[in-house]
PDB file of C-alpha atoms in Angstrom:
ATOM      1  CA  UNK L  22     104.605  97.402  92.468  1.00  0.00           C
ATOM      2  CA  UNK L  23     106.308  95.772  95.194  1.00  0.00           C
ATOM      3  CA  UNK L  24     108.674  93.580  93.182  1.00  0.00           C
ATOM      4  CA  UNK L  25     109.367  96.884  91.546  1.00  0.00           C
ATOM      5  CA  UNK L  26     110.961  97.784  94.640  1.00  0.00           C
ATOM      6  CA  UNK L  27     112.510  94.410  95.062  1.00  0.00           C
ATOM      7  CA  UNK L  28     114.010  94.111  92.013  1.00  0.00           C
ATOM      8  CA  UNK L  29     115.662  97.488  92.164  1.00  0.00           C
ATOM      9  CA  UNK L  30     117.116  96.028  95.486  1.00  0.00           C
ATOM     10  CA  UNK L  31     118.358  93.116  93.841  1.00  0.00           C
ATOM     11  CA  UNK L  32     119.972  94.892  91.528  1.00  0.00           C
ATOM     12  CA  UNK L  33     121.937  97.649  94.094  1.00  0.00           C
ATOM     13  CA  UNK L  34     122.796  94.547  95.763  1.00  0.00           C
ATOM     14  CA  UNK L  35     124.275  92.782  93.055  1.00  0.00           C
ATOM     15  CA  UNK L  36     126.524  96.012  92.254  1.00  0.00           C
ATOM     16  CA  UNK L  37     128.015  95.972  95.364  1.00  0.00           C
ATOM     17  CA  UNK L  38     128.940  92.469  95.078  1.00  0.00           C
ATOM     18  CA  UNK L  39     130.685  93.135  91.557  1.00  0.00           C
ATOM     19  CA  UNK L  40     131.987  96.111  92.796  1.00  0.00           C
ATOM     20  CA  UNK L  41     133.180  93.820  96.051  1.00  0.00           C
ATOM     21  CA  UNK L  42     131.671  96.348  98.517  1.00  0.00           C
ATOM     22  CA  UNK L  43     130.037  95.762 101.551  1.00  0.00           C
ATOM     23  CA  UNK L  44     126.621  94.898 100.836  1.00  0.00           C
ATOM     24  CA  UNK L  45     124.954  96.860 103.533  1.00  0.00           C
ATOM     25  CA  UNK L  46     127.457  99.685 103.805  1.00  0.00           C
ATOM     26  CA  UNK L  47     126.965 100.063 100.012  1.00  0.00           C
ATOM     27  CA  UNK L  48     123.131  99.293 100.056  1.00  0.00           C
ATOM     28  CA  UNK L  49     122.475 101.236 102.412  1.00  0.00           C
ATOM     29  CA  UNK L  50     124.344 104.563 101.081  1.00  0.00           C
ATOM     30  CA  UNK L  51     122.224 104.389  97.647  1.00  0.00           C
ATOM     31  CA  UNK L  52     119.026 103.506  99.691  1.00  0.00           C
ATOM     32  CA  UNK L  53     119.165 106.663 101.915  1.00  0.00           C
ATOM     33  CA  UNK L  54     120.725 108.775  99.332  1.00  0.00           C
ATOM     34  CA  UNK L  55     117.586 108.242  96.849  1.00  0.00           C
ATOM     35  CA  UNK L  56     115.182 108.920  99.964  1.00  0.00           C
ATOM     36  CA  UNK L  57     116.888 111.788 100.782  1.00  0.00           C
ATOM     37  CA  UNK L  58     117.049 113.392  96.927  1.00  0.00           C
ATOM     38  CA  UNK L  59     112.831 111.652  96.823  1.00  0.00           C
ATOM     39  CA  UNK L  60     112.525 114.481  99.322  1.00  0.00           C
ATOM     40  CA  UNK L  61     113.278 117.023  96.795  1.00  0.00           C
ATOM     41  CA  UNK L  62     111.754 115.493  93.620  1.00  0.00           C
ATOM     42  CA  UNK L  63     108.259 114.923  95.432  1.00  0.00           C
ATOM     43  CA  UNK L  64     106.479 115.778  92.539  1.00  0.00           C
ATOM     44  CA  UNK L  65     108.115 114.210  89.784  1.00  0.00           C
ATOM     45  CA  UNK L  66     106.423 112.467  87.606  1.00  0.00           C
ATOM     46  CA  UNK L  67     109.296 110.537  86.170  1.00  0.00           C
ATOM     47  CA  UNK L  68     109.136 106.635  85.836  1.00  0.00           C
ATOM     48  CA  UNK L  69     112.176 106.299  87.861  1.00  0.00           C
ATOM     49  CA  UNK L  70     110.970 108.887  90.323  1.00  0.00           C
ATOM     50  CA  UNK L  71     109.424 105.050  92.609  1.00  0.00           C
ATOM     51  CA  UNK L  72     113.292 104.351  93.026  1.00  0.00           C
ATOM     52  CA  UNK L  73     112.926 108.188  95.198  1.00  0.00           C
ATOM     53  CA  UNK L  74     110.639 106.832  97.718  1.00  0.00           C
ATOM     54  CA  UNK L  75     111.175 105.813 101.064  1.00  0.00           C
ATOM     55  CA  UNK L  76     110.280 102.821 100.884  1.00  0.00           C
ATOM     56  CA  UNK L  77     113.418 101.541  99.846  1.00  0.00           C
ATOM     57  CA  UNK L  78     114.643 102.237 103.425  1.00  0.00           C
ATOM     58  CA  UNK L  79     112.303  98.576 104.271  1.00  0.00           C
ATOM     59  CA  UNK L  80     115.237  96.686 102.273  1.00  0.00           C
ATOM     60  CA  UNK L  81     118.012  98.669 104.102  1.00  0.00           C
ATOM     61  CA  UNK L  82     116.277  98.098 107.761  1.00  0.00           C
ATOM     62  CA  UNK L  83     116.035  94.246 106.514  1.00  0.00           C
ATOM     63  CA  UNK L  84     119.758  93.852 105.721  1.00  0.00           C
ATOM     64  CA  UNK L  85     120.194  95.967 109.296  1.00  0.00           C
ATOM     65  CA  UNK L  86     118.519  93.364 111.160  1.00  0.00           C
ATOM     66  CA  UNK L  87     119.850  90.250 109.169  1.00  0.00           C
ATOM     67  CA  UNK L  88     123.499  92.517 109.958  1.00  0.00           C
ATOM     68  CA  UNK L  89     122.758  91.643 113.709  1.00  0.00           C
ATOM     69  CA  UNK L  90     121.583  88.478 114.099  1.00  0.00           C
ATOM     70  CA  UNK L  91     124.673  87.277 111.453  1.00  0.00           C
ATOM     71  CA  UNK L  92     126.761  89.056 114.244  1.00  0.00           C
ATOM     72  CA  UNK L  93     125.125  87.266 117.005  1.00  0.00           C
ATOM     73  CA  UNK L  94     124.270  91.150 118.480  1.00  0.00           C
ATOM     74  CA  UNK L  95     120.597  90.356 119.998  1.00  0.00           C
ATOM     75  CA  UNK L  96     121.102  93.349 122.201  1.00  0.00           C
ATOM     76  CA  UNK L  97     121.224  95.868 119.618  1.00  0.00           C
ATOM     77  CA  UNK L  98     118.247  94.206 117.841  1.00  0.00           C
ATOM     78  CA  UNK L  99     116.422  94.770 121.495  1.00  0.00           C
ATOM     79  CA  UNK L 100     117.437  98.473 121.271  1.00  0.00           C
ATOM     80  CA  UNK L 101     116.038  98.601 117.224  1.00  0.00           C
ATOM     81  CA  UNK L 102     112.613  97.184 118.521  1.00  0.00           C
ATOM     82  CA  UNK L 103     112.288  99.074 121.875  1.00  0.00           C
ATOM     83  CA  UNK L 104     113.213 102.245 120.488  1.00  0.00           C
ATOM     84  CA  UNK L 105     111.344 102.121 116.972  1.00  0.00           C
ATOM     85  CA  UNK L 106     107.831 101.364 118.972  1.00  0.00           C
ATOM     86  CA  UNK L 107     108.840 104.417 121.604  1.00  0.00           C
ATOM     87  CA  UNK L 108     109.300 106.472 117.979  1.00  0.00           C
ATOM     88  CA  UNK L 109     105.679 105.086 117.245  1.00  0.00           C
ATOM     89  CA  UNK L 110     104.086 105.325 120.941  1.00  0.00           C
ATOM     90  CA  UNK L 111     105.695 109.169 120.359  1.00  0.00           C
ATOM     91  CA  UNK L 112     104.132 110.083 117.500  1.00  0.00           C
ATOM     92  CA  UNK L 113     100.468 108.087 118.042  1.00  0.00           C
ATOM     93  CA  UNK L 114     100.336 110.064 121.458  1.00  0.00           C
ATOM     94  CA  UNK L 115     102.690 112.950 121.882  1.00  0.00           C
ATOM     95  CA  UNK L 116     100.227 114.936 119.162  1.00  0.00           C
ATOM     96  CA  UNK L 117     102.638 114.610 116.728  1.00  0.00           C
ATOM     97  CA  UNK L 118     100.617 111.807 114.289  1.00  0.00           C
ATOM     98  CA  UNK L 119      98.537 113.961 111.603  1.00  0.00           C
ATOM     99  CA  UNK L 120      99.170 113.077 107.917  1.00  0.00           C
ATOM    100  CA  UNK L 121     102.663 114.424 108.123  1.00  0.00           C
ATOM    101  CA  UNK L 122     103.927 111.728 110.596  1.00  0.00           C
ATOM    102  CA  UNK L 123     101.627 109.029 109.264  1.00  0.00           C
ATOM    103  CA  UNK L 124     104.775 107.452 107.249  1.00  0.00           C
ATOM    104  CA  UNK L 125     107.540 107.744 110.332  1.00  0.00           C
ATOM    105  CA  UNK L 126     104.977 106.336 112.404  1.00  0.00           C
ATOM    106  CA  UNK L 127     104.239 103.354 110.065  1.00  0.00           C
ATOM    107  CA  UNK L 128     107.729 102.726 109.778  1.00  0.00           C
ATOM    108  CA  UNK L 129     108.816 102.779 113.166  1.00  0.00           C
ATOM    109  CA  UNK L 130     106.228 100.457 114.038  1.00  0.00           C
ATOM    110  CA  UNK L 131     107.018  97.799 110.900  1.00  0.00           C
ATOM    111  CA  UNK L 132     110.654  98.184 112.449  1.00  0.00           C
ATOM    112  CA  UNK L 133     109.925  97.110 115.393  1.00  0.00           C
ATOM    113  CA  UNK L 134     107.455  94.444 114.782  1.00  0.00           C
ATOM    114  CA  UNK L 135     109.938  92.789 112.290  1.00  0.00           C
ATOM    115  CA  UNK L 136     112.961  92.843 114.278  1.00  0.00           C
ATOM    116  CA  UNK L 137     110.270  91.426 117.797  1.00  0.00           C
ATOM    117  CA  UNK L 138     109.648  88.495 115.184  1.00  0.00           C
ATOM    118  CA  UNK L 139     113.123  87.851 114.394  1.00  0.00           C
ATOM    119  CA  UNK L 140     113.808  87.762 118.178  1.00  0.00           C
ATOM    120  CA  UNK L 141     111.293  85.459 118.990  1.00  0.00           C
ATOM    121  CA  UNK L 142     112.028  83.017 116.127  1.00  0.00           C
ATOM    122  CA  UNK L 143     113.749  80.745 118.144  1.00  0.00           C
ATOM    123  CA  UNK L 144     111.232  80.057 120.518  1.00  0.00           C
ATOM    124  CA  UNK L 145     108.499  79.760 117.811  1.00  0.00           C
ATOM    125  CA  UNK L 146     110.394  77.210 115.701  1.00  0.00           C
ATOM    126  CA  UNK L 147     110.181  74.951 119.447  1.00  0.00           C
ATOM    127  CA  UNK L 148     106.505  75.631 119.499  1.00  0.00           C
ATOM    128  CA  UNK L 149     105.284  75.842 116.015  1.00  0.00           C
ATOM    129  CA  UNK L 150     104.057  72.870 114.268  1.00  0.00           C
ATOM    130  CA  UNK L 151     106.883  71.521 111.484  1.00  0.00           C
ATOM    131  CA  UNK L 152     103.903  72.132 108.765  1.00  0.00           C
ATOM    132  CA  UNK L 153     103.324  75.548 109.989  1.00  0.00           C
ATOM    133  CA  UNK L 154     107.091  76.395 109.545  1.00  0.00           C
ATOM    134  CA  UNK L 155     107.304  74.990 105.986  1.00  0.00           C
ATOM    135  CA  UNK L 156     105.024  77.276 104.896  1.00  0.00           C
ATOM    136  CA  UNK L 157     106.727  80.480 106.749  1.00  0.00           C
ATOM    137  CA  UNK L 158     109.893  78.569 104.193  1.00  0.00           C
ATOM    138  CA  UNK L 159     107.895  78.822 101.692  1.00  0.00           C
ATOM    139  CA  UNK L 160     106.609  82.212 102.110  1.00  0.00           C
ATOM    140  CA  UNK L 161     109.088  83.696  98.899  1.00  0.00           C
ATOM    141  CA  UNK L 162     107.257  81.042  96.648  1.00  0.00           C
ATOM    142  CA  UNK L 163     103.797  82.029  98.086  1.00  0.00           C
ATOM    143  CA  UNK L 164     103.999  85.572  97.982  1.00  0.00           C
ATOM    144  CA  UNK L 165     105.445  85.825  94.176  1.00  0.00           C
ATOM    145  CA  UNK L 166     103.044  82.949  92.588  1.00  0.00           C
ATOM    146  CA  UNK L 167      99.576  83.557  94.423  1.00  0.00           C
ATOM    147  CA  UNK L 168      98.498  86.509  92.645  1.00  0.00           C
ATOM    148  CA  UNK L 169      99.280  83.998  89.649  1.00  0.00           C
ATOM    149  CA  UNK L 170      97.515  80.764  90.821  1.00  0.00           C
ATOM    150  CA  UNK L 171      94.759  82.007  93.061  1.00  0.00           C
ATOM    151  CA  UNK L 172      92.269  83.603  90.090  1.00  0.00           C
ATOM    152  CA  UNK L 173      92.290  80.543  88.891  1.00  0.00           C
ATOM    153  CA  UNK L 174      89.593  79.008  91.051  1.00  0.00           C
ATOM    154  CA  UNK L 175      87.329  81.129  90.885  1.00  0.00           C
ATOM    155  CA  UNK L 176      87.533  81.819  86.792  1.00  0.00           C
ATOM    156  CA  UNK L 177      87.420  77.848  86.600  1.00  0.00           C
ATOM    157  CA  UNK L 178      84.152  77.670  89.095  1.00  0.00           C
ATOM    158  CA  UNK L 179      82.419  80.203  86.827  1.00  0.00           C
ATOM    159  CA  UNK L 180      83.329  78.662  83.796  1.00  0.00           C
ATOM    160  CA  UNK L 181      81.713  75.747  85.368  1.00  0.00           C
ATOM    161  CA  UNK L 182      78.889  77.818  86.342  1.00  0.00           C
ATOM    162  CA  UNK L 183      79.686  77.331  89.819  1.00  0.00           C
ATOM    163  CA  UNK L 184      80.611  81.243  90.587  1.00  0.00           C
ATOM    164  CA  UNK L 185      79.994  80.369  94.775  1.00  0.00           C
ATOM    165  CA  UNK L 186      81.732  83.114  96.813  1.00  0.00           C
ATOM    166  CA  UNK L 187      82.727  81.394  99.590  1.00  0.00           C
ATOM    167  CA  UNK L 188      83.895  77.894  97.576  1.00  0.00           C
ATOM    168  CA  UNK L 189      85.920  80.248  95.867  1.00  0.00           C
ATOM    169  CA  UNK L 190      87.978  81.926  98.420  1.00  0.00           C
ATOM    170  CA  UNK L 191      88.905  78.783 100.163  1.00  0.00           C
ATOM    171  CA  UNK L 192      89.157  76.866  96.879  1.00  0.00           C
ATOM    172  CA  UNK L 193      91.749  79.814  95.719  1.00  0.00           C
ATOM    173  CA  UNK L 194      93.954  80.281  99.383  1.00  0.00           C
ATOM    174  CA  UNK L 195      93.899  76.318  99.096  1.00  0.00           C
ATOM    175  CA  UNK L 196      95.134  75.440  95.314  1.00  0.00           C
ATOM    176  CA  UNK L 197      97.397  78.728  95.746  1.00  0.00           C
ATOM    177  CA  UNK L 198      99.283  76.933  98.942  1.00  0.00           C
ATOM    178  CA  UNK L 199      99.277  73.738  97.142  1.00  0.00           C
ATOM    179  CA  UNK L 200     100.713  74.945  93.999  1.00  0.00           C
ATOM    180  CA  UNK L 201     102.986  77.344  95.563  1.00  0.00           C
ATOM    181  CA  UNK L 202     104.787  74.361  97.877  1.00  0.00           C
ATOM    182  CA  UNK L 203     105.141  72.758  94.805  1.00  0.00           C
ATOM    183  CA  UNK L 204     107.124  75.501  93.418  1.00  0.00           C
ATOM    184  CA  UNK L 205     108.877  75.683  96.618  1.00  0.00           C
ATOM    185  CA  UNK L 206     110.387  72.058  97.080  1.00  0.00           C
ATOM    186  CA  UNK L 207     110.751  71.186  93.439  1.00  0.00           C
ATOM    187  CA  UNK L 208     112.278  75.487  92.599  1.00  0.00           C
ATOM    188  CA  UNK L 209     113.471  77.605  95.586  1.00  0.00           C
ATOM    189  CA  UNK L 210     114.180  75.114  97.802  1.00  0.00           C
ATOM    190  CA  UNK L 211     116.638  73.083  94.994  1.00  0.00           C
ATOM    191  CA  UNK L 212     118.121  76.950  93.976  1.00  0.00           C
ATOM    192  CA  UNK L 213     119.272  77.748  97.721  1.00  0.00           C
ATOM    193  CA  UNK L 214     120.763  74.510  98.745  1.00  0.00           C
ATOM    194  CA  UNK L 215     122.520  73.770  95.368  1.00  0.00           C
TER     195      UNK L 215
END
């Protein structure tokens, strides 16, 4: 359901670069228009009611942050992470976080711990092992092909009447990382630098 989202981001994204808009001014007025009319339509049980949900703001927060660091504006990426875990530490403690302010609070805290990662990526890529990095590269490959690749370890170990829990999980995470670095050097990896 998530590449649902994705896709439908893709494809917003994609008009405004037809269109010859500005990506995240453009983006970002569909994105919190269709949250705002989700509001309304809460119980609609239309097919294209998913594109309502607030989700979509994620995508717009994303293009935010990437908007900043493209800009060289660490400071304001400070004040987005600062001030979306004081939104969180708010709700979790001012008595504000019943099922009502479960979503903000999510949110706010996602926020913030995505734009503290992007601030700190510098430093990691000093201290992180090169192999380590390749697969945070790689991640794009990983996350669309392992719910592909991963079953089939454990389908082939039963076939072989092998069906051993734990030879399974590690056999699956370890074929799935495998096959998806494949994917990565010889696909994604050729598509973004051509």
């Amino acid at each position: 359901w998530t590449l649902t989202f994705e896709m439908f981001f893709y494809a917003v994204f994609a008009v405004s670069l037809l269109l010859r808009l500005h990506p995240l001014a453009f983006v970002g007025s569909v994105m919190v228009a269709l949250s705002i009319w989700g509001l309304f339509e809460a119980e609609s049980t239309s097919p294209w009611a998913i594109y309502l949900s607030p989700l979509t703001l994620y995508f717009l927060v994303g293009m935010v942050i990437a908007f900043l660091v493209k800009k060289g504006w660490q400071g304001w990426l400070w004040v987005l992470a600062v001030s979306s875990f004081c939104l969180a530490i708010a709700l979790a403690f001012g008595g504000l976080l019943d099922w009502s302010a479960l979503a903000p609070f999510r949110f706010s805290t996602v926020v913030g711990a995505v734009a503290v990662t992007v601030l700190a990526e510098p430093g990691l890529r000093r201290v992180l092992p090169k192999k380590l990095q390749f697969f945070g590269d790689a991640s794009y490959s990983i996350y669309l092909f392992h719910p592909l690749l991963a079953p089939m370890v454990p389908m082939a170990l039963a076939i072989l009447g092998l069906p051993i829990a734990w030879l399974s999980v590690v056999g699956a995470i370890t074929w799935a990382l495998l096959a998806t670095s494949v994917i990565y050097v010889v696909v994604e990896r050729r598509i973004v630098t051509a």
